[in-house]
mmCIF file of N, CA and C in Angstrom:
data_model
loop_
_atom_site.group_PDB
_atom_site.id
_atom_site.type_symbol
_atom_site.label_atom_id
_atom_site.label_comp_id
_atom_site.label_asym_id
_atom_site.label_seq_id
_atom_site.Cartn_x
_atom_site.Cartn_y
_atom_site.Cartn_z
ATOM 1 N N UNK T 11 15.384 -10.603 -25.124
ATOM 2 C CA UNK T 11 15.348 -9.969 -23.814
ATOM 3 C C UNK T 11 15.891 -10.976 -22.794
ATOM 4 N N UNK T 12 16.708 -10.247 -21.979
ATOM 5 C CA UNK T 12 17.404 -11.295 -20.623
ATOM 6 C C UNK T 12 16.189 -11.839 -20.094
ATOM 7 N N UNK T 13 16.629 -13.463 -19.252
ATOM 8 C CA UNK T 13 15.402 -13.921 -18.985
ATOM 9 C C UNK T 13 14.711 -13.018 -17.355
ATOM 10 N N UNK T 14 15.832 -12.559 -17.109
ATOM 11 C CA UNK T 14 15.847 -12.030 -15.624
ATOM 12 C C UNK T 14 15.040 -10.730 -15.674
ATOM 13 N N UNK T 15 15.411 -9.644 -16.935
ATOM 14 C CA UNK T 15 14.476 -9.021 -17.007
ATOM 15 C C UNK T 15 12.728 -8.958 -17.941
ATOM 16 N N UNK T 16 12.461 -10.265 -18.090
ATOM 17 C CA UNK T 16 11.353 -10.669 -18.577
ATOM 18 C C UNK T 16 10.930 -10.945 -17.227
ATOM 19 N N UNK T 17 11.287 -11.795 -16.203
ATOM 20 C CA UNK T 17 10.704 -11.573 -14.486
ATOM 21 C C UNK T 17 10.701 -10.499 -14.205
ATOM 22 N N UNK T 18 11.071 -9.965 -14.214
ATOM 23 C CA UNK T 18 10.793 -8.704 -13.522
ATOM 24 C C UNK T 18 9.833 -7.170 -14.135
ATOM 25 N N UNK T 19 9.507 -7.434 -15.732
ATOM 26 C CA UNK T 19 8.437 -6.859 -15.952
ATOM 27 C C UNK T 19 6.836 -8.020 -15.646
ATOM 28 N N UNK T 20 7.373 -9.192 -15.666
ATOM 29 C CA UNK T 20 6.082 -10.031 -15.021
ATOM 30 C C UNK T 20 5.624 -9.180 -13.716
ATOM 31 N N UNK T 21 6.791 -9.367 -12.969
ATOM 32 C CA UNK T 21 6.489 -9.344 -11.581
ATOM 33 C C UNK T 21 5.912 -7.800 -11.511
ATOM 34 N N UNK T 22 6.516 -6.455 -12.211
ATOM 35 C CA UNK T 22 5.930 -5.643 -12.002
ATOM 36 C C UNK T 22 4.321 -5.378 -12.574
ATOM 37 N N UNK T 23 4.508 -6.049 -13.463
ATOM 38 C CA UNK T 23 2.701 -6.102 -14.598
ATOM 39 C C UNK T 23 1.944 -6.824 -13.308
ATOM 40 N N UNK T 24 2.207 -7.903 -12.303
ATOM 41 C CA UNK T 24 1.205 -8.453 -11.393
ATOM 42 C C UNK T 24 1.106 -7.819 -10.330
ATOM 43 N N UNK T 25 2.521 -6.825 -9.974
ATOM 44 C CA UNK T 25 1.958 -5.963 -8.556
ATOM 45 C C UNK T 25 1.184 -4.618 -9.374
ATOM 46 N N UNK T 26 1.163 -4.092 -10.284
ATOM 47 C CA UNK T 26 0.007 -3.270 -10.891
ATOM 48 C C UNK T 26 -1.500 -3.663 -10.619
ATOM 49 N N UNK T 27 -1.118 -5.083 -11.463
ATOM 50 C CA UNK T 27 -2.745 -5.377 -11.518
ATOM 51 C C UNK T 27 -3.506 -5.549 -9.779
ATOM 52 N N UNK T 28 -2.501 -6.095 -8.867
ATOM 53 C CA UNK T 28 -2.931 -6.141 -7.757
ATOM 54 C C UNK T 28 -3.347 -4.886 -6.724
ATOM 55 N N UNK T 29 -2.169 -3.933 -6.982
ATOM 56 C CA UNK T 29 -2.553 -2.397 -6.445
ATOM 57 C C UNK T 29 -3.775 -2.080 -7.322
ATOM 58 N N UNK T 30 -3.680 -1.968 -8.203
ATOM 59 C CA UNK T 30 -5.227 -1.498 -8.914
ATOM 60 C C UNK T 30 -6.639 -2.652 -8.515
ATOM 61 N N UNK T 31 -6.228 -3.619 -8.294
ATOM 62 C CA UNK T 31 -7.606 -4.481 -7.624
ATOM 63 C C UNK T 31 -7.522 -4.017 -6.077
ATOM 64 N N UNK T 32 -6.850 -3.837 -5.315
ATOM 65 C CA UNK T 32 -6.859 -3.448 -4.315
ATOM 66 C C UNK T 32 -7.105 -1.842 -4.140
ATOM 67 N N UNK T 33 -7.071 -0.878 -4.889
ATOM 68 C CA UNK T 33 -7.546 0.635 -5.045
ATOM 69 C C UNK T 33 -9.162 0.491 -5.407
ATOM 70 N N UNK T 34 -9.005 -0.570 -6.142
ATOM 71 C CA UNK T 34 -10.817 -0.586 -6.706
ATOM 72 C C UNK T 34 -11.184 -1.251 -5.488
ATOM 73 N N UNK T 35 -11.019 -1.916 -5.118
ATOM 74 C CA UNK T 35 -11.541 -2.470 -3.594
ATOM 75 C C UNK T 35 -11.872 -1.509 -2.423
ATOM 76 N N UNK T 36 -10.934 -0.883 -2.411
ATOM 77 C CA UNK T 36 -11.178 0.535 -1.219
ATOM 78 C C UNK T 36 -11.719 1.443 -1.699
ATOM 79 N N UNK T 37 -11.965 1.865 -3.197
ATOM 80 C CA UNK T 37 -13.156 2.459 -3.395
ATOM 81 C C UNK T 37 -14.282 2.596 -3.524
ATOM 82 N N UNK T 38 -14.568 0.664 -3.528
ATOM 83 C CA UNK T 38 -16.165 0.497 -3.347
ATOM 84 C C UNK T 38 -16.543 0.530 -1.514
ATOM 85 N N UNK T 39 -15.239 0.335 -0.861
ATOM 86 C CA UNK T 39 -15.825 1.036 0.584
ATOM 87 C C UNK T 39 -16.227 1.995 1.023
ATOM 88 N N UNK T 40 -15.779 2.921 0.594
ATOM 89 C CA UNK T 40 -15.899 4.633 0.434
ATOM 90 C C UNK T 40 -17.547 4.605 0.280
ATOM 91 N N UNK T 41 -18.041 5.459 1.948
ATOM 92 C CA UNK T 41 -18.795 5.679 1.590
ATOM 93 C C UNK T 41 -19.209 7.406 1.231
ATOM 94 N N UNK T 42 -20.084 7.773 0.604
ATOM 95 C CA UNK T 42 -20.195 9.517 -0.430
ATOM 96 C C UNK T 42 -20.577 9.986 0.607
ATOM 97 N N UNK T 43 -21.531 9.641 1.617
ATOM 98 C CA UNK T 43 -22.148 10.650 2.078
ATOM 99 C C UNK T 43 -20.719 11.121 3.471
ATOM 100 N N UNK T 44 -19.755 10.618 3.427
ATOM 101 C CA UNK T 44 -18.555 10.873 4.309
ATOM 102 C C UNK T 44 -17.539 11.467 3.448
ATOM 103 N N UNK T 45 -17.495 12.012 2.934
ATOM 104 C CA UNK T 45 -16.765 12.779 1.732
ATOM 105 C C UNK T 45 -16.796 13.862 2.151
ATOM 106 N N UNK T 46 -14.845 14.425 1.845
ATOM 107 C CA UNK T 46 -15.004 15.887 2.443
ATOM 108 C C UNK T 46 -14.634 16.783 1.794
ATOM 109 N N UNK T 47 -14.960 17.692 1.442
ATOM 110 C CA UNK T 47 -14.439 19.298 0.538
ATOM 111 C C UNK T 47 -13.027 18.428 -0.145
ATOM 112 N N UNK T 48 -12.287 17.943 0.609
ATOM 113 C CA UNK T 48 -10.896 18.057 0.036
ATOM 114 C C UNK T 48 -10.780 16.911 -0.424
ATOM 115 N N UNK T 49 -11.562 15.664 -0.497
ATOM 116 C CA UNK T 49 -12.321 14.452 -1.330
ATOM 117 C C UNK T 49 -12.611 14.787 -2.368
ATOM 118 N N UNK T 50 -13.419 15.591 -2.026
ATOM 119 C CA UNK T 50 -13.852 15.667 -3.835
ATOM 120 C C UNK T 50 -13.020 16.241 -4.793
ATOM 121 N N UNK T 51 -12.451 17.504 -4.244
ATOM 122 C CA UNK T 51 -11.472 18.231 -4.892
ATOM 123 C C UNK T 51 -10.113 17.055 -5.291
ATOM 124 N N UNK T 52 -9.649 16.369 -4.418
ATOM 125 C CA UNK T 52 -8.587 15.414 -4.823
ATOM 126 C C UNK T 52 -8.654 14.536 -6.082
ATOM 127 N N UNK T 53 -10.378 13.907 -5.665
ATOM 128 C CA UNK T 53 -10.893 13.300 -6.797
ATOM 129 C C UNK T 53 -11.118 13.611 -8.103
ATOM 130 N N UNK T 54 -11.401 15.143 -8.013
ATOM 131 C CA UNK T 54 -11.707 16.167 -9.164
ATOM 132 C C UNK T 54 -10.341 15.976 -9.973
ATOM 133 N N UNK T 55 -9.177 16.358 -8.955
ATOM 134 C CA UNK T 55 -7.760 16.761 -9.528
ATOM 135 C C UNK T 55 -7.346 15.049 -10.733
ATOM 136 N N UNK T 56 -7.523 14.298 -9.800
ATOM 137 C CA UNK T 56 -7.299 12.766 -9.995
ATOM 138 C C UNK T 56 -7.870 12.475 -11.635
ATOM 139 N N UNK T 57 -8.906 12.914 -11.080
ATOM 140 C CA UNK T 57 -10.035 12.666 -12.674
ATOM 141 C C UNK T 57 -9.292 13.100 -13.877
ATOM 142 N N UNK T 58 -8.973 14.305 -14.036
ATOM 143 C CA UNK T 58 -8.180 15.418 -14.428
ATOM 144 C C UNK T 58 -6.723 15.243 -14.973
ATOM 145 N N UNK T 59 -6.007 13.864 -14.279
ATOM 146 C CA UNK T 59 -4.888 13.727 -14.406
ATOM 147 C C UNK T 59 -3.834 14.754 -13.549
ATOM 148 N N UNK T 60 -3.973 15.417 -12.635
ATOM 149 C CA UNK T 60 -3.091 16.114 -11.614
ATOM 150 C C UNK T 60 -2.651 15.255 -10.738
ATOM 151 N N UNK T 61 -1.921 15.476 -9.862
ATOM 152 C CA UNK T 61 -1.304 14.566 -8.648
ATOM 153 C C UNK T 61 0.005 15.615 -8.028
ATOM 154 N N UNK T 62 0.448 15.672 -6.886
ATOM 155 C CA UNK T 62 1.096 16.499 -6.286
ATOM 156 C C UNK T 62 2.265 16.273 -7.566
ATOM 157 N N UNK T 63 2.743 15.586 -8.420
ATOM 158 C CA UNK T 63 4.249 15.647 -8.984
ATOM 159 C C UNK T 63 3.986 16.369 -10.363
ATOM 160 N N UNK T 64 2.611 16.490 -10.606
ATOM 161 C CA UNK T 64 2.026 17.379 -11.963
ATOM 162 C C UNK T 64 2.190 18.861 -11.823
ATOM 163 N N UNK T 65 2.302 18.910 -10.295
ATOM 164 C CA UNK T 65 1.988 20.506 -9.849
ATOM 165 C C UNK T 65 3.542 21.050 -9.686
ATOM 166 N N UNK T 66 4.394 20.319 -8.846
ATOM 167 C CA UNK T 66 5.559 20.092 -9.119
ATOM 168 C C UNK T 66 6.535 20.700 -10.389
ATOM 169 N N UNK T 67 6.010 19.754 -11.255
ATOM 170 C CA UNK T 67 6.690 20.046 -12.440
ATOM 171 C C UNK T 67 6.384 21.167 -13.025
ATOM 172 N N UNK T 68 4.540 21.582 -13.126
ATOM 173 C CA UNK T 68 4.389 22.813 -13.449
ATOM 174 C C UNK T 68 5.115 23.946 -12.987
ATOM 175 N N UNK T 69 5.403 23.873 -11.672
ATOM 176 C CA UNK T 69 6.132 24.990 -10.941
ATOM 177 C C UNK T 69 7.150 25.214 -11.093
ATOM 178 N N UNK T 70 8.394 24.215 -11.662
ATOM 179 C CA UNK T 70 9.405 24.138 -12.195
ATOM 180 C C UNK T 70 9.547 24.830 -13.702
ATOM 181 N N UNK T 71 8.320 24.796 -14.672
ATOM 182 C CA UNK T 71 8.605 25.249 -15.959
ATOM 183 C C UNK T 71 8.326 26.340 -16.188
ATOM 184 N N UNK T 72 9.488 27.249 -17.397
ATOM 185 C CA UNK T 72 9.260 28.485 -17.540
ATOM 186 C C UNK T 72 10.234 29.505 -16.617
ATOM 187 N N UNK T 73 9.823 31.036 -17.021
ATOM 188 C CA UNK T 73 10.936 31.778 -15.944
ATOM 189 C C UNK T 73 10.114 31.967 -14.631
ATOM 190 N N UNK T 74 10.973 32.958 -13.836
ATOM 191 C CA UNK T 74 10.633 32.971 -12.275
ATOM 192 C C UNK T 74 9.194 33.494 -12.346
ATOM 193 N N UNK T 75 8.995 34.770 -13.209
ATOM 194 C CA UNK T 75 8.013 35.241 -13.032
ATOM 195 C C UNK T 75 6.637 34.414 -13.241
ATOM 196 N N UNK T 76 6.604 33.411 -14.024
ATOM 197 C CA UNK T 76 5.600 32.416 -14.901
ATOM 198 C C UNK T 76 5.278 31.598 -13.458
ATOM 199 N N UNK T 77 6.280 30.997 -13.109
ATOM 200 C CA UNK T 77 6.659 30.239 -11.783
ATOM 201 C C UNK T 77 6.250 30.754 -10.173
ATOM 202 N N UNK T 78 5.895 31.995 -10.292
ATOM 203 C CA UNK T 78 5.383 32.505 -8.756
ATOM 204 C C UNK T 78 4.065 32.356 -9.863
ATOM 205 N N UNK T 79 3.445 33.031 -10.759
ATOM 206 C CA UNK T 79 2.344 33.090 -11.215
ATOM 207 C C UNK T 79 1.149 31.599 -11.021
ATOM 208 N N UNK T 80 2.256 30.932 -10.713
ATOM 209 C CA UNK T 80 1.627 29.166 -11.066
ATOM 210 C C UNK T 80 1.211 28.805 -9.515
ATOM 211 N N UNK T 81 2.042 29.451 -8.764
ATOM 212 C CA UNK T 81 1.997 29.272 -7.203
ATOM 213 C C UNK T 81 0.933 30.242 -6.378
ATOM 214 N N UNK T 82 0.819 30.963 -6.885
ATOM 215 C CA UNK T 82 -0.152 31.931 -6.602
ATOM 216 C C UNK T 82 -1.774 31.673 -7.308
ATOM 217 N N UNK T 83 -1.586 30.635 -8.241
ATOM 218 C CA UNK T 83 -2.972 30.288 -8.435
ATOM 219 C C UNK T 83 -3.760 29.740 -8.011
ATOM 220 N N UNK T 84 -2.248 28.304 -7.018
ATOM 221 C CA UNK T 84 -3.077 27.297 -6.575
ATOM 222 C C UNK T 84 -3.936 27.617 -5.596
#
């Protein structure tokens, strides 16, 4: 492997680990009893593995009719 791109999966493996210490950080601030309908539900989705680009793609697959069906559920 080039040495240039061995830096640069370093460098991306340490800004991971840092966004994820820093996400776990702002979630032990979070406090529950300030949590709102659309908190939990996000969190729910999150848990779940959804995220706006999951929904996305769902909406994209299949024919038109499958495709309003998917939009009309949310």
């Amino acid at each position: 492997m080039p040495p240039f791109r061995h830096d640069f999966s370093e460098k991306a493996r340490l800004f991971k680990e840092r966004l994820d210490d820093f996400r776990n950080e702002i979630d032990a601030m979070k406090r529950e009893d300030r949590q709102t309908e659309h908190d939990v539900i996000h969190i729910h989705n999150m848990h779940n593995g959804f995220d706006k680009f999951t929904t996305l793609r769902m909406s994209s697959r299949g024919t038109p009719k499958q495709r309003v069906e998917v939009f009309e559920g949310l």
